[in-house]
PDB file of C-alpha atoms in Angstrom:
ATOM      1  CA  UNK A1312     -20.843 -26.077  41.941  1.00  0.00           C
ATOM      2  CA  UNK A1313     -22.517 -22.714  42.142  1.00  0.00           C
ATOM      3  CA  UNK A1314     -25.522 -23.632  44.427  1.00  0.00           C
ATOM      4  CA  UNK A1315     -22.778 -24.401  47.017  1.00  0.00           C
ATOM      5  CA  UNK A1316     -22.091 -20.852  47.866  1.00  0.00           C
ATOM      6  CA  UNK A1317     -25.831 -20.338  47.706  1.00  0.00           C
ATOM      7  CA  UNK A1318     -25.183 -17.961  44.517  1.00  0.00           C
ATOM      8  CA  UNK A1319     -28.500 -16.700  43.219  1.00  0.00           C
ATOM      9  CA  UNK A1320     -27.098 -15.471  39.467  1.00  0.00           C
ATOM     10  CA  UNK A1321     -23.816 -16.846  37.930  1.00  0.00           C
ATOM     11  CA  UNK A1322     -22.375 -15.491  35.113  1.00  0.00           C
ATOM     12  CA  UNK A1323     -20.151 -17.729  32.593  1.00  0.00           C
ATOM     13  CA  UNK A1324     -17.746 -17.541  30.446  1.00  0.00           C
ATOM     14  CA  UNK A1325     -17.433 -20.285  27.724  1.00  0.00           C
ATOM     15  CA  UNK A1326     -14.494 -19.782  26.122  1.00  0.00           C
ATOM     16  CA  UNK A1327     -11.831 -22.588  26.663  1.00  0.00           C
ATOM     17  CA  UNK A1328     -14.987 -25.092  27.719  1.00  0.00           C
ATOM     18  CA  UNK A1329     -16.319 -28.107  26.159  1.00  0.00           C
ATOM     19  CA  UNK A1330     -19.560 -27.743  24.744  1.00  0.00           C
ATOM     20  CA  UNK A1331     -21.279 -31.093  26.240  1.00  0.00           C
ATOM     21  CA  UNK A1332     -19.514 -30.835  29.601  1.00  0.00           C
ATOM     22  CA  UNK A1333     -19.609 -27.483  30.480  1.00  0.00           C
ATOM     23  CA  UNK A1334     -24.109 -27.951  29.090  1.00  0.00           C
ATOM     24  CA  UNK A1335     -24.329 -30.362  32.471  1.00  0.00           C
ATOM     25  CA  UNK A1336     -22.920 -28.282  35.063  1.00  0.00           C
ATOM     26  CA  UNK A1337     -24.937 -25.216  33.782  1.00  0.00           C
ATOM     27  CA  UNK A1338     -28.242 -27.443  33.426  1.00  0.00           C
ATOM     28  CA  UNK A1339     -27.582 -29.159  37.333  1.00  0.00           C
ATOM     29  CA  UNK A1340     -27.450 -25.990  38.025  1.00  0.00           C
ATOM     30  CA  UNK A1341     -30.660 -24.891  36.821  1.00  0.00           C
ATOM     31  CA  UNK A1342     -32.738 -27.514  38.027  1.00  0.00           C
ATOM     32  CA  UNK A1343     -31.212 -26.682  42.121  1.00  0.00           C
ATOM     33  CA  UNK A1344     -33.166 -22.829  41.097  1.00  0.00           C
ATOM     34  CA  UNK A1345     -29.513 -21.285  39.916  1.00  0.00           C
ATOM     35  CA  UNK A1346     -30.120 -18.508  37.875  1.00  0.00           C
ATOM     36  CA  UNK A1347     -26.959 -19.007  34.894  1.00  0.00           C
ATOM     37  CA  UNK A1348     -26.134 -16.646  31.908  1.00  0.00           C
ATOM     38  CA  UNK A1349     -24.099 -17.702  29.653  1.00  0.00           C
ATOM     39  CA  UNK A1350     -21.845 -15.560  27.665  1.00  0.00           C
ATOM     40  CA  UNK A1351     -18.918 -15.370  24.452  1.00  0.00           C
ATOM     41  CA  UNK A1352     -20.500 -19.167  23.044  1.00  0.00           C
ATOM     42  CA  UNK A1353     -18.560 -18.569  20.122  1.00  0.00           C
ATOM     43  CA  UNK A1354     -16.142 -19.529  21.504  1.00  0.00           C
ATOM     44  CA  UNK A1355     -16.764 -22.912  23.252  1.00  0.00           C
ATOM     45  CA  UNK A1356     -14.884 -26.155  21.805  1.00  0.00           C
ATOM     46  CA  UNK A1357     -16.119 -29.387  20.398  1.00  0.00           C
ATOM     47  CA  UNK A1358     -13.482 -32.200  20.064  1.00  0.00           C
ATOM     48  CA  UNK A1359     -13.568 -33.229  16.653  1.00  0.00           C
ATOM     49  CA  UNK A1360     -11.936 -31.572  12.886  1.00  0.00           C
ATOM     50  CA  UNK A1361     -14.119 -28.847  11.407  1.00  0.00           C
ATOM     51  CA  UNK A1362     -14.547 -31.523   8.560  1.00  0.00           C
ATOM     52  CA  UNK A1363     -16.195 -34.146  11.037  1.00  0.00           C
ATOM     53  CA  UNK A1364     -18.052 -31.650  12.281  1.00  0.00           C
ATOM     54  CA  UNK A1365     -19.421 -30.275   9.659  1.00  0.00           C
ATOM     55  CA  UNK A1366     -20.397 -33.502   8.065  1.00  0.00           C
ATOM     56  CA  UNK A1367     -22.398 -34.433  11.753  1.00  0.00           C
ATOM     57  CA  UNK A1368     -24.031 -31.148  11.608  1.00  0.00           C
ATOM     58  CA  UNK A1369     -25.038 -30.890   7.911  1.00  0.00           C
ATOM     59  CA  UNK A1370     -26.978 -34.923   8.180  1.00  0.00           C
ATOM     60  CA  UNK A1371     -28.537 -33.294  11.073  1.00  0.00           C
ATOM     61  CA  UNK A1372     -29.827 -30.116   9.041  1.00  0.00           C
ATOM     62  CA  UNK A1373     -31.406 -33.144   6.659  1.00  0.00           C
ATOM     63  CA  UNK A1374     -33.481 -34.228   9.217  1.00  0.00           C
ATOM     64  CA  UNK A1375     -37.872 -32.504   8.821  1.00  0.00           C
ATOM     65  CA  UNK A1376     -41.038 -33.501   9.460  1.00  0.00           C
ATOM     66  CA  UNK A1377     -41.454 -34.952   5.739  1.00  0.00           C
ATOM     67  CA  UNK A1378     -45.670 -33.425   5.663  1.00  0.00           C
ATOM     68  CA  UNK A1379     -44.639 -30.486   6.940  1.00  0.00           C
ATOM     69  CA  UNK A1380     -41.179 -29.153   7.774  1.00  0.00           C
ATOM     70  CA  UNK A1381     -42.648 -26.489   9.229  1.00  0.00           C
ATOM     71  CA  UNK A1382     -43.310 -28.526  12.481  1.00  0.00           C
ATOM     72  CA  UNK A1383     -39.376 -29.324  13.337  1.00  0.00           C
ATOM     73  CA  UNK A1384     -36.932 -30.251  14.367  1.00  0.00           C
ATOM     74  CA  UNK A1385     -35.671 -26.180  14.066  1.00  0.00           C
ATOM     75  CA  UNK A1386     -31.865 -26.291  13.090  1.00  0.00           C
ATOM     76  CA  UNK A1387     -30.168 -23.386  14.951  1.00  0.00           C
ATOM     77  CA  UNK A1388     -27.222 -21.816  13.252  1.00  0.00           C
ATOM     78  CA  UNK A1389     -25.879 -19.539  15.899  1.00  0.00           C
ATOM     79  CA  UNK A1390     -23.639 -20.771  18.512  1.00  0.00           C
ATOM     80  CA  UNK A1391     -25.640 -19.758  21.940  1.00  0.00           C
ATOM     81  CA  UNK A1392     -28.530 -21.359  19.343  1.00  0.00           C
ATOM     82  CA  UNK A1393     -26.802 -24.274  19.545  1.00  0.00           C
ATOM     83  CA  UNK A1394     -25.383 -24.419  23.724  1.00  0.00           C
ATOM     84  CA  UNK A1395     -29.207 -24.085  24.239  1.00  0.00           C
ATOM     85  CA  UNK A1396     -30.217 -27.329  22.407  1.00  0.00           C
ATOM     86  CA  UNK A1397     -27.489 -29.242  24.171  1.00  0.00           C
ATOM     87  CA  UNK A1398     -28.832 -27.508  27.537  1.00  0.00           C
ATOM     88  CA  UNK A1399     -32.842 -28.055  26.717  1.00  0.00           C
ATOM     89  CA  UNK A1400     -31.637 -31.979  25.742  1.00  0.00           C
ATOM     90  CA  UNK A1401     -30.373 -32.511  29.745  1.00  0.00           C
ATOM     91  CA  UNK A1402     -33.222 -30.766  31.691  1.00  0.00           C
ATOM     92  CA  UNK A1403     -37.192 -32.311  31.301  1.00  0.00           C
ATOM     93  CA  UNK A1404     -38.522 -29.599  29.394  1.00  0.00           C
ATOM     94  CA  UNK A1405     -41.013 -30.802  29.116  1.00  0.00           C
ATOM     95  CA  UNK A1406     -42.318 -30.128  32.092  1.00  0.00           C
ATOM     96  CA  UNK A1407     -42.678 -27.274  34.577  1.00  0.00           C
ATOM     97  CA  UNK A1408     -39.595 -27.850  36.571  1.00  0.00           C
ATOM     98  CA  UNK A1409     -37.518 -28.352  33.465  1.00  0.00           C
ATOM     99  CA  UNK A1410     -39.379 -25.497  31.769  1.00  0.00           C
ATOM    100  CA  UNK A1411     -38.714 -23.589  34.558  1.00  0.00           C
ATOM    101  CA  UNK A1412     -35.351 -24.097  35.118  1.00  0.00           C
ATOM    102  CA  UNK A1413     -34.695 -23.378  30.860  1.00  0.00           C
ATOM    103  CA  UNK A1414     -36.268 -20.177  31.953  1.00  0.00           C
ATOM    104  CA  UNK A1415     -33.439 -19.320  34.217  1.00  0.00           C
ATOM    105  CA  UNK A1416     -30.885 -19.581  31.549  1.00  0.00           C
ATOM    106  CA  UNK A1417     -29.836 -16.937  29.195  1.00  0.00           C
ATOM    107  CA  UNK A1418     -27.312 -17.124  26.425  1.00  0.00           C
ATOM    108  CA  UNK A1419     -24.668 -14.978  24.508  1.00  0.00           C
ATOM    109  CA  UNK A1420     -22.610 -14.704  21.956  1.00  0.00           C
ATOM    110  CA  UNK A1421     -20.090 -12.268  22.524  1.00  0.00           C
ATOM    111  CA  UNK A1422     -20.736 -10.806  25.818  1.00  0.00           C
ATOM    112  CA  UNK A1423     -23.018  -7.844  26.203  1.00  0.00           C
ATOM    113  CA  UNK A1424     -23.125  -4.233  28.218  1.00  0.00           C
ATOM    114  CA  UNK A1425     -24.501  -5.651  31.263  1.00  0.00           C
ATOM    115  CA  UNK A1426     -22.505  -9.047  31.673  1.00  0.00           C
ATOM    116  CA  UNK A1427     -19.174  -7.221  30.143  1.00  0.00           C
ATOM    117  CA  UNK A1428     -18.529  -5.354  33.914  1.00  0.00           C
ATOM    118  CA  UNK A1429     -19.639  -8.597  35.270  1.00  0.00           C
ATOM    119  CA  UNK A1430     -18.234 -11.470  37.278  1.00  0.00           C
ATOM    120  CA  UNK A1431     -18.195 -13.961  35.049  1.00  0.00           C
ATOM    121  CA  UNK A1432     -16.934 -17.702  36.363  1.00  0.00           C
ATOM    122  CA  UNK A1433     -15.051 -20.219  34.886  1.00  0.00           C
ATOM    123  CA  UNK A1434     -16.179 -24.611  35.026  1.00  0.00           C
ATOM    124  CA  UNK A1435     -13.096 -26.422  35.803  1.00  0.00           C
ATOM    125  CA  UNK A1436     -14.620 -30.115  35.247  1.00  0.00           C
ATOM    126  CA  UNK A1437     -15.880 -28.566  31.525  1.00  0.00           C
ATOM    127  CA  UNK A1438     -12.063 -26.896  30.637  1.00  0.00           C
ATOM    128  CA  UNK A1439     -11.138 -28.081  27.541  1.00  0.00           C
ATOM    129  CA  UNK A1440      -7.485 -27.936  29.021  1.00  0.00           C
ATOM    130  CA  UNK A1441      -7.847 -30.609  31.723  1.00  0.00           C
ATOM    131  CA  UNK A1442     -10.210 -32.758  29.836  1.00  0.00           C
ATOM    132  CA  UNK A1443      -8.494 -33.431  26.211  1.00  0.00           C
ATOM    133  CA  UNK A1444      -4.907 -33.901  25.653  1.00  0.00           C
ATOM    134  CA  UNK A1445      -3.100 -31.251  23.453  1.00  0.00           C
ATOM    135  CA  UNK A1446      -2.334 -33.399  20.528  1.00  0.00           C
ATOM    136  CA  UNK A1447      -6.519 -33.606  19.291  1.00  0.00           C
ATOM    137  CA  UNK A1448      -8.579 -31.785  17.513  1.00  0.00           C
ATOM    138  CA  UNK A1449     -10.854 -29.506  18.601  1.00  0.00           C
ATOM    139  CA  UNK A1450     -13.328 -27.382  16.735  1.00  0.00           C
ATOM    140  CA  UNK A1451     -14.503 -24.070  17.909  1.00  0.00           C
ATOM    141  CA  UNK A1452     -18.212 -22.946  17.521  1.00  0.00           C
ATOM    142  CA  UNK A1453     -18.305 -20.222  16.009  1.00  0.00           C
ATOM    143  CA  UNK A1454     -15.883 -21.452  13.404  1.00  0.00           C
ATOM    144  CA  UNK A1455     -18.140 -24.547  13.514  1.00  0.00           C
ATOM    145  CA  UNK A1456     -21.724 -22.584  13.143  1.00  0.00           C
ATOM    146  CA  UNK A1457     -20.107 -20.016  10.409  1.00  0.00           C
ATOM    147  CA  UNK A1458     -19.698 -22.930   8.654  1.00  0.00           C
ATOM    148  CA  UNK A1459     -23.670 -24.421   8.448  1.00  0.00           C
ATOM    149  CA  UNK A1460     -24.926 -20.830   7.717  1.00  0.00           C
ATOM    150  CA  UNK A1461     -24.279 -17.864  10.709  1.00  0.00           C
ATOM    151  CA  UNK A1462     -24.102 -14.863   9.408  1.00  0.00           C
ATOM    152  CA  UNK A1463     -23.111 -12.916  12.538  1.00  0.00           C
ATOM    153  CA  UNK A1464     -18.919 -13.715  13.035  1.00  0.00           C
ATOM    154  CA  UNK A1465     -18.027 -10.527  11.765  1.00  0.00           C
ATOM    155  CA  UNK A1466     -20.298  -8.436  13.772  1.00  0.00           C
ATOM    156  CA  UNK A1467     -19.369 -10.427  16.975  1.00  0.00           C
ATOM    157  CA  UNK A1468     -16.134 -10.571  16.404  1.00  0.00           C
ATOM    158  CA  UNK A1469     -16.367  -6.798  15.868  1.00  0.00           C
ATOM    159  CA  UNK A1470     -18.228  -6.146  18.522  1.00  0.00           C
ATOM    160  CA  UNK A1471     -16.395  -8.391  21.289  1.00  0.00           C
ATOM    161  CA  UNK A1472     -12.782  -6.396  19.874  1.00  0.00           C
ATOM    162  CA  UNK A1473     -14.210  -3.065  20.965  1.00  0.00           C
ATOM    163  CA  UNK A1474     -15.387  -4.272  24.418  1.00  0.00           C
ATOM    164  CA  UNK A1475     -11.598  -6.249  25.180  1.00  0.00           C
ATOM    165  CA  UNK A1476     -10.265  -2.097  23.713  1.00  0.00           C
ATOM    166  CA  UNK A1477     -12.490  -0.335  26.300  1.00  0.00           C
ATOM    167  CA  UNK A1478     -11.461  -3.175  29.084  1.00  0.00           C
ATOM    168  CA  UNK A1479      -7.474  -2.363  28.023  1.00  0.00           C
ATOM    169  CA  UNK A1480      -8.387   1.398  27.949  1.00  0.00           C
ATOM    170  CA  UNK A1481     -10.238   0.628  32.086  1.00  0.00           C
ATOM    171  CA  UNK A1482      -7.483  -1.222  33.253  1.00  0.00           C
ATOM    172  CA  UNK A1483      -4.481   0.969  31.611  1.00  0.00           C
ATOM    173  CA  UNK A1484      -6.542   4.058  34.036  1.00  0.00           C
ATOM    174  CA  UNK A1485      -5.958   1.541  37.369  1.00  0.00           C
TER     175      UNK A1485
END
């Protein structure tokens, strides 16, 4: 998708995208050598109700190594790391090619300073409006993360409001 235009670096805005579909597109681009930065991961969407997804994630949280839980598996609670794990599962991360691909990925909750002024792309193949019927229940990844123990939802929300106000001020000057 991005490699056709010979783009070396891409910034993807996650708002309104489905987690798994976006992860598969991003993984393929990483393997093709594109540097991908993903912003606003808390706005990713997972199909199903919040209750169903919370129960599924709680089952995942119970998985551990009995002899030494510090050996893994590790359960990330921030939306950006949940997405990172989805992408990692689609890459051959145990060999050098997969590790190099994973190194080309940068993921953020919210939209930090250098990327707020860059052009952000969307992935039509991963948009919720094109893939899920309107009457189906969905869950924002930020809500799911807050449900399972992510503590920084309010901080990210406050910073996003500040960024949007600043952008609106700049837009009004133009």
